[in-house]
Amino acid sequence: MLEAQDIRVTRQGRNLLNGVSAVFAPGKVNVIIGPNGAGKSTLLSCLAGLMPTDHGAILLDSDNVAQMEPKLRGRRIGLLPQNGEVNWDVKVRDLVALGRFAHHDIASDADNQAAIISAMTATDCMPFAERTILRLSGGERARVLMARVLAGQPAWLLADEPLANLDPRYQLELLALLRRRAQGGIGVVAVLHDLTLAARNADHVLLMHEGGVFAAGVPDEVMTAANLNAVFGINSEILRDAAGRLVIVSN
């Protein structure tokens, strides 16, 4: 389990998180939704152990994430940040290989190469493996950055807006990839903005508002018209398609 216990974060006099408590289960696709400024990215950074908290703790199977040795934390938790930037024109294959950094002292060269190839294949990056990252489109670059995280083979995969810059085909393929990883026992926590895609793909939804948790549970319970109106200030109609999946129409 990955658990946030009464997390509070204040920066420059502003409360970013106000006593957030949440439990995320492995083998599930956990989705965080909420308006801009709700604290979604801040919470994800705290879960990854990259942002210090002012109060509370992040626990991974009873271990305090903030107290983990960095390489161990890197092997257990992989983070795809929002708007990941690459400021040097490195080859795609070499950038993905950086995802193996935490494993270099314990894994063989063969294992490292196998993990790199597997990650690039899963994200359809092999066709441009020898190209340099700054020569790629935004969508191609997003897939490469996801491959870098996957190459680390983390037990937990945290992704902040992983669908940004992807066309509809790759959005659906990435969501299917996250589902397969969860079915294989990996814990997935993703921040999504598309409410319908969140409702259709999440096993568990955390709805955030003003730095706190407004609601948490299965999509049917959390993504109601009343909740969406209260948090996003929108009028929504909750429908179902022919397969029984939620469709959220807002106006």
mmCIF file of C-alpha atoms in Angstrom:
data_model
loop_
_atom_site.group_PDB
_atom_site.id
_atom_site.type_symbol
_atom_site.label_atom_id
_atom_site.label_comp_id
_atom_site.label_asym_id
_atom_site.label_seq_id
_atom_site.Cartn_x
_atom_site.Cartn_y
_atom_site.Cartn_z
ATOM 1 C CA MET A 1 0.000 0.000 0.000
ATOM 2 C CA LEU A 2 1.024 3.591 -0.646
ATOM 3 C CA GLU A 3 -0.496 5.816 1.981
ATOM 4 C CA ALA A 4 -0.636 9.539 2.712
ATOM 5 C CA GLN A 5 -1.247 10.268 6.371
ATOM 6 C CA ASP A 6 -2.517 13.769 7.194
ATOM 7 C CA ILE A 7 -0.179 15.475 4.727
ATOM 8 C CA ARG A 8 0.198 19.233 5.045
ATOM 9 C CA VAL A 9 2.380 21.344 2.771
ATOM 10 C CA THR A 10 2.774 25.118 2.953
ATOM 11 C CA ARG A 11 4.946 27.133 0.569
ATOM 12 C CA GLN A 12 5.371 30.929 0.595
ATOM 13 C CA GLY A 13 2.491 31.304 2.990
ATOM 14 C CA ARG A 14 0.097 29.288 0.837
ATOM 15 C CA ASN A 15 -1.434 26.003 1.979
ATOM 16 C CA LEU A 16 -0.942 23.562 -0.883
ATOM 17 C CA LEU A 17 -2.176 20.485 0.981
ATOM 18 C CA ASN A 18 -4.448 20.661 4.008
ATOM 19 C CA GLY A 19 -4.374 17.388 5.896
ATOM 20 C CA VAL A 20 -4.611 14.987 2.966
ATOM 21 C CA SER A 21 -5.072 11.334 3.890
ATOM 22 C CA ALA A 22 -5.441 8.702 1.177
ATOM 23 C CA VAL A 23 -4.675 5.029 0.595
ATOM 24 C CA PHE A 24 -3.693 3.674 -2.825
ATOM 25 C CA ALA A 25 -3.729 -0.064 -3.463
ATOM 26 C CA PRO A 26 -1.303 -1.977 -5.697
ATOM 27 C CA GLY A 27 -2.778 -3.750 -8.689
ATOM 28 C CA LYS A 28 -5.192 -0.861 -9.192
ATOM 29 C CA VAL A 29 -5.393 2.176 -11.427
ATOM 30 C CA ASN A 30 -5.765 5.024 -8.942
ATOM 31 C CA VAL A 31 -6.722 8.345 -10.539
ATOM 32 C CA ILE A 32 -6.502 11.796 -8.980
ATOM 33 C CA ILE A 33 -8.811 14.468 -10.387
ATOM 34 C CA GLY A 34 -9.589 18.043 -9.452
ATOM 35 C CA PRO A 35 -9.382 21.599 -10.787
ATOM 36 C CA ASN A 36 -6.159 23.519 -11.285
ATOM 37 C CA GLY A 37 -4.589 24.408 -7.958
ATOM 38 C CA ALA A 38 -6.347 21.622 -6.065
ATOM 39 C CA GLY A 39 -3.026 20.072 -4.980
ATOM 40 C CA LYS A 40 -2.854 17.100 -7.348
ATOM 41 C CA SER A 41 0.728 17.580 -8.535
ATOM 42 C CA THR A 42 1.873 18.498 -5.032
ATOM 43 C CA LEU A 43 0.405 15.292 -3.644
ATOM 44 C CA LEU A 44 2.049 13.225 -6.385
ATOM 45 C CA SER A 45 5.438 14.807 -5.616
ATOM 46 C CA CYS A 46 4.952 14.000 -1.929
ATOM 47 C CA LEU A 47 4.021 10.394 -2.745
ATOM 48 C CA ALA A 48 7.255 10.106 -4.745
ATOM 49 C CA GLY A 49 9.286 11.462 -1.847
ATOM 50 C CA LEU A 50 10.433 14.492 -3.830
ATOM 51 C CA MET A 51 8.622 17.198 -1.871
ATOM 52 C CA PRO A 52 9.116 17.483 1.890
ATOM 53 C CA THR A 53 5.953 17.676 3.933
ATOM 54 C CA ASP A 54 5.365 20.032 6.828
ATOM 55 C CA HIS A 55 3.251 17.469 8.643
ATOM 56 C CA GLY A 56 2.283 13.847 8.248
ATOM 57 C CA ALA A 57 4.007 10.991 6.447
ATOM 58 C CA ILE A 58 4.003 9.027 3.207
ATOM 59 C CA LEU A 59 4.210 5.297 3.870
ATOM 60 C CA LEU A 60 4.998 2.543 1.391
ATOM 61 C CA ASP A 61 4.279 -0.836 2.960
ATOM 62 C CA SER A 62 4.874 0.763 6.391
ATOM 63 C CA ASP A 63 8.218 2.301 5.309
ATOM 64 C CA ASN A 64 8.500 6.080 5.492
ATOM 65 C CA VAL A 65 9.209 7.192 1.919
ATOM 66 C CA ALA A 66 11.042 10.332 3.051
ATOM 67 C CA GLN A 67 13.536 8.218 5.000
ATOM 68 C CA MET A 68 14.319 5.736 2.207
ATOM 69 C CA GLU A 69 17.771 5.601 0.656
ATOM 70 C CA PRO A 70 17.373 7.415 -2.704
ATOM 71 C CA LYS A 71 18.307 4.468 -4.932
ATOM 72 C CA LEU A 72 15.946 2.150 -3.081
ATOM 73 C CA ARG A 73 13.167 4.713 -3.427
ATOM 74 C CA GLY A 74 14.020 5.012 -7.120
ATOM 75 C CA ARG A 75 13.590 1.287 -7.596
ATOM 76 C CA ARG A 76 10.264 1.205 -5.799
ATOM 77 C CA ILE A 77 8.650 4.417 -7.074
ATOM 78 C CA GLY A 78 8.806 5.849 -10.591
ATOM 79 C CA LEU A 79 7.488 9.342 -11.315
ATOM 80 C CA LEU A 80 6.507 10.838 -14.650
ATOM 81 C CA PRO A 81 6.341 14.568 -13.843
ATOM 82 C CA GLN A 82 4.050 17.083 -15.452
ATOM 83 C CA ASN A 83 5.598 18.730 -18.514
ATOM 84 C CA GLY A 84 8.877 16.836 -18.163
ATOM 85 C CA GLU A 85 11.645 18.828 -19.809
ATOM 86 C CA VAL A 86 14.818 17.618 -21.487
ATOM 87 C CA ASN A 87 17.392 20.318 -22.050
ATOM 88 C CA TRP A 88 20.064 18.383 -23.876
ATOM 89 C CA ASP A 89 19.829 16.720 -27.270
ATOM 90 C CA VAL A 90 20.495 13.119 -26.214
ATOM 91 C CA LYS A 91 19.533 10.040 -28.210
ATOM 92 C CA VAL A 92 16.199 8.495 -27.311
ATOM 93 C CA ARG A 93 17.765 5.164 -26.350
ATOM 94 C CA ASP A 94 20.254 6.895 -24.041
ATOM 95 C CA LEU A 95 17.532 8.943 -22.361
ATOM 96 C CA VAL A 96 15.435 5.851 -21.678
ATOM 97 C CA ALA A 97 18.543 4.151 -20.276
ATOM 98 C CA LEU A 98 18.675 6.807 -17.537
ATOM 99 C CA GLY A 99 15.630 5.086 -16.074
ATOM 100 C CA ARG A 100 17.941 2.231 -15.057
ATOM 101 C CA PHE A 101 20.180 4.433 -12.893
ATOM 102 C CA ALA A 102 18.881 3.029 -9.601
ATOM 103 C CA HIS A 103 19.554 -0.539 -10.826
ATOM 104 C CA HIS A 104 23.087 -0.242 -12.169
ATOM 105 C CA ASP A 105 24.746 -1.559 -9.006
ATOM 106 C CA ILE A 106 22.450 -4.597 -8.688
ATOM 107 C CA ALA A 107 21.422 -5.560 -12.247
ATOM 108 C CA SER A 108 23.464 -7.071 -15.064
ATOM 109 C CA ASP A 109 24.056 -5.253 -18.350
ATOM 110 C CA ALA A 110 21.812 -7.820 -20.035
ATOM 111 C CA ASP A 111 18.989 -7.154 -17.581
ATOM 112 C CA ASN A 112 19.372 -3.403 -18.021
ATOM 113 C CA GLN A 113 19.247 -3.665 -21.810
ATOM 114 C CA ALA A 114 16.239 -5.974 -21.676
ATOM 115 C CA ALA A 115 14.365 -3.501 -19.466
ATOM 116 C CA ILE A 116 15.192 -0.614 -21.819
ATOM 117 C CA ILE A 117 14.015 -2.480 -24.904
ATOM 118 C CA SER A 118 10.854 -3.661 -23.146
ATOM 119 C CA ALA A 119 9.980 -0.106 -22.077
ATOM 120 C CA MET A 120 10.592 1.322 -25.533
ATOM 121 C CA THR A 121 8.569 -1.415 -27.172
ATOM 122 C CA ALA A 122 5.660 -0.887 -24.774
ATOM 123 C CA THR A 123 5.542 2.829 -25.613
ATOM 124 C CA ASP A 124 6.191 2.388 -29.353
ATOM 125 C CA CYS A 125 9.489 4.285 -29.209
ATOM 126 C CA MET A 126 11.674 1.760 -31.007
ATOM 127 C CA PRO A 127 11.131 3.330 -34.485
ATOM 128 C CA PHE A 128 12.992 6.476 -33.342
ATOM 129 C CA ALA A 129 15.437 4.945 -30.843
ATOM 130 C CA GLU A 130 18.452 6.507 -32.560
ATOM 131 C CA ARG A 131 16.947 9.951 -33.049
ATOM 132 C CA THR A 132 17.690 12.753 -30.619
ATOM 133 C CA ILE A 133 15.045 13.871 -28.176
ATOM 134 C CA LEU A 134 14.840 17.509 -29.296
ATOM 135 C CA ARG A 135 14.024 16.360 -32.840
ATOM 136 C CA LEU A 136 10.826 14.640 -31.720
ATOM 137 C CA SER A 137 7.273 15.924 -31.615
ATOM 138 C CA GLY A 138 5.667 16.673 -28.269
ATOM 139 C CA GLY A 139 3.719 13.419 -28.348
ATOM 140 C CA GLU A 140 6.782 11.347 -29.249
ATOM 141 C CA ARG A 141 8.743 13.003 -26.469
ATOM 142 C CA ALA A 142 5.973 12.228 -23.980
ATOM 143 C CA ARG A 143 6.153 8.546 -24.921
ATOM 144 C CA VAL A 144 9.939 8.539 -24.481
ATOM 145 C CA LEU A 145 9.646 10.056 -21.008
ATOM 146 C CA MET A 146 7.123 7.380 -20.069
ATOM 147 C CA ALA A 147 9.528 4.736 -21.407
ATOM 148 C CA ARG A 148 12.250 6.132 -19.152
ATOM 149 C CA VAL A 149 10.021 5.605 -16.115
ATOM 150 C CA LEU A 150 8.969 2.116 -17.231
ATOM 151 C CA ALA A 151 12.601 1.123 -17.774
ATOM 152 C CA GLY A 152 13.123 1.455 -14.025
ATOM 153 C CA GLN A 153 10.540 -1.309 -13.443
ATOM 154 C CA PRO A 154 9.149 0.416 -10.340
ATOM 155 C CA ALA A 155 6.669 -1.264 -8.039
ATOM 156 C CA TRP A 156 4.704 2.010 -8.135
ATOM 157 C CA LEU A 157 4.164 4.148 -11.205
ATOM 158 C CA LEU A 158 3.119 7.752 -10.570
ATOM 159 C CA ALA A 159 2.162 9.828 -13.606
ATOM 160 C CA ASP A 160 1.211 13.501 -13.641
ATOM 161 C CA GLU A 161 -0.987 14.248 -16.655
ATOM 162 C CA PRO A 162 0.522 11.447 -18.782
ATOM 163 C CA LEU A 163 -1.987 12.055 -21.605
ATOM 164 C CA ALA A 164 -0.779 15.601 -22.308
ATOM 165 C CA ASN A 165 0.467 16.092 -25.894
ATOM 166 C CA LEU A 166 -0.751 12.655 -26.976
ATOM 167 C CA ASP A 167 -3.222 12.202 -29.804
ATOM 168 C CA PRO A 168 -6.357 10.116 -29.063
ATOM 169 C CA ARG A 169 -4.808 6.857 -30.270
ATOM 170 C CA TYR A 170 -1.823 7.108 -27.957
ATOM 171 C CA GLN A 171 -3.967 8.335 -25.075
ATOM 172 C CA LEU A 172 -5.982 5.139 -25.265
ATOM 173 C CA GLU A 173 -2.867 3.012 -25.749
ATOM 174 C CA LEU A 174 -1.188 4.587 -22.730
ATOM 175 C CA LEU A 175 -4.251 4.023 -20.575
ATOM 176 C CA ALA A 176 -4.309 0.396 -21.736
ATOM 177 C CA LEU A 177 -0.618 0.152 -20.833
ATOM 178 C CA LEU A 178 -1.297 1.479 -17.326
ATOM 179 C CA ARG A 179 -4.122 -1.040 -16.989
ATOM 180 C CA ARG A 180 -1.832 -3.909 -17.999
ATOM 181 C CA ARG A 181 0.781 -2.772 -15.505
ATOM 182 C CA ALA A 182 -1.830 -2.673 -12.754
ATOM 183 C CA GLN A 183 -3.108 -6.123 -13.692
ATOM 184 C CA GLY A 184 0.480 -7.325 -13.332
ATOM 185 C CA GLY A 185 0.515 -6.104 -9.721
ATOM 186 C CA ILE A 186 2.036 -2.643 -10.159
ATOM 187 C CA GLY A 187 0.479 0.240 -8.263
ATOM 188 C CA VAL A 188 -0.568 3.057 -10.600
ATOM 189 C CA VAL A 189 -1.442 6.592 -9.498
ATOM 190 C CA ALA A 190 -2.216 9.035 -12.314
ATOM 191 C CA VAL A 191 -3.428 12.611 -12.453
ATOM 192 C CA LEU A 192 -5.940 12.998 -15.286
ATOM 193 C CA HIS A 193 -7.948 15.967 -16.528
ATOM 194 C CA ASP A 194 -10.325 14.222 -18.919
ATOM 195 C CA LEU A 195 -13.197 13.242 -16.639
ATOM 196 C CA THR A 196 -14.670 10.612 -18.945
ATOM 197 C CA LEU A 197 -11.303 8.897 -19.433
ATOM 198 C CA ALA A 198 -10.764 9.040 -15.673
ATOM 199 C CA ALA A 199 -14.173 7.489 -14.985
ATOM 200 C CA ARG A 200 -13.679 4.723 -17.554
ATOM 201 C CA ASN A 201 -10.179 3.719 -16.539
ATOM 202 C CA ALA A 202 -9.978 4.203 -12.780
ATOM 203 C CA ASP A 203 -10.506 1.531 -10.165
ATOM 204 C CA HIS A 204 -10.265 4.199 -7.475
ATOM 205 C CA VAL A 205 -10.744 7.967 -7.759
ATOM 206 C CA LEU A 206 -9.463 10.688 -5.447
ATOM 207 C CA LEU A 207 -11.316 13.969 -6.024
ATOM 208 C CA MET A 208 -9.331 16.922 -4.677
ATOM 209 C CA HIS A 209 -10.480 20.448 -3.939
ATOM 210 C CA GLU A 210 -8.577 23.386 -2.428
ATOM 211 C CA GLY A 211 -5.732 21.238 -1.124
ATOM 212 C CA GLY A 212 -7.932 18.588 0.463
ATOM 213 C CA VAL A 213 -9.778 15.392 -0.359
ATOM 214 C CA PHE A 214 -13.375 16.096 -1.343
ATOM 215 C CA ALA A 215 -14.313 12.472 -2.077
ATOM 216 C CA ALA A 216 -12.648 9.111 -2.643
ATOM 217 C CA GLY A 217 -13.867 5.742 -3.863
ATOM 218 C CA VAL A 218 -14.982 3.964 -7.017
ATOM 219 C CA PRO A 219 -15.883 6.210 -9.992
ATOM 220 C CA ASP A 220 -19.652 5.690 -9.630
ATOM 221 C CA GLU A 221 -19.534 6.993 -6.070
ATOM 222 C CA VAL A 222 -17.141 9.892 -6.570
ATOM 223 C CA MET A 223 -17.921 11.229 -10.036
ATOM 224 C CA THR A 224 -21.490 12.315 -9.449
ATOM 225 C CA ALA A 225 -23.092 15.408 -10.913
ATOM 226 C CA ALA A 226 -23.344 16.947 -7.435
ATOM 227 C CA ASN A 227 -19.655 16.376 -6.639
ATOM 228 C CA LEU A 228 -18.458 17.667 -10.002
ATOM 229 C CA ASN A 229 -20.600 20.759 -9.662
ATOM 230 C CA ALA A 230 -19.303 21.448 -6.145
ATOM 231 C CA VAL A 231 -15.634 21.036 -7.104
ATOM 232 C CA PHE A 232 -15.419 22.178 -10.731
ATOM 233 C CA GLY A 233 -18.401 24.523 -10.791
ATOM 234 C CA ILE A 234 -19.908 22.778 -13.814
ATOM 235 C CA ASN A 235 -23.247 21.230 -14.604
ATOM 236 C CA SER A 236 -22.732 17.636 -15.678
ATOM 237 C CA GLU A 237 -24.858 14.836 -16.986
ATOM 238 C CA ILE A 238 -23.670 11.350 -16.108
ATOM 239 C CA LEU A 239 -24.452 8.920 -18.917
ATOM 240 C CA ARG A 240 -23.455 5.389 -19.885
ATOM 241 C CA ASP A 241 -22.459 4.055 -23.269
ATOM 242 C CA ALA A 242 -23.618 0.746 -24.746
ATOM 243 C CA ALA A 243 -20.945 -1.094 -22.761
ATOM 244 C CA GLY A 244 -22.124 0.471 -19.504
ATOM 245 C CA ARG A 245 -19.108 2.767 -19.146
ATOM 246 C CA LEU A 246 -19.515 6.263 -17.726
ATOM 247 C CA VAL A 247 -19.679 9.241 -20.071
ATOM 248 C CA ILE A 248 -19.581 12.694 -18.484
ATOM 249 C CA VAL A 249 -21.105 15.549 -20.457
ATOM 250 C CA SER A 250 -20.525 19.002 -18.997
ATOM 251 C CA ASN A 251 -22.018 22.348 -19.859
#
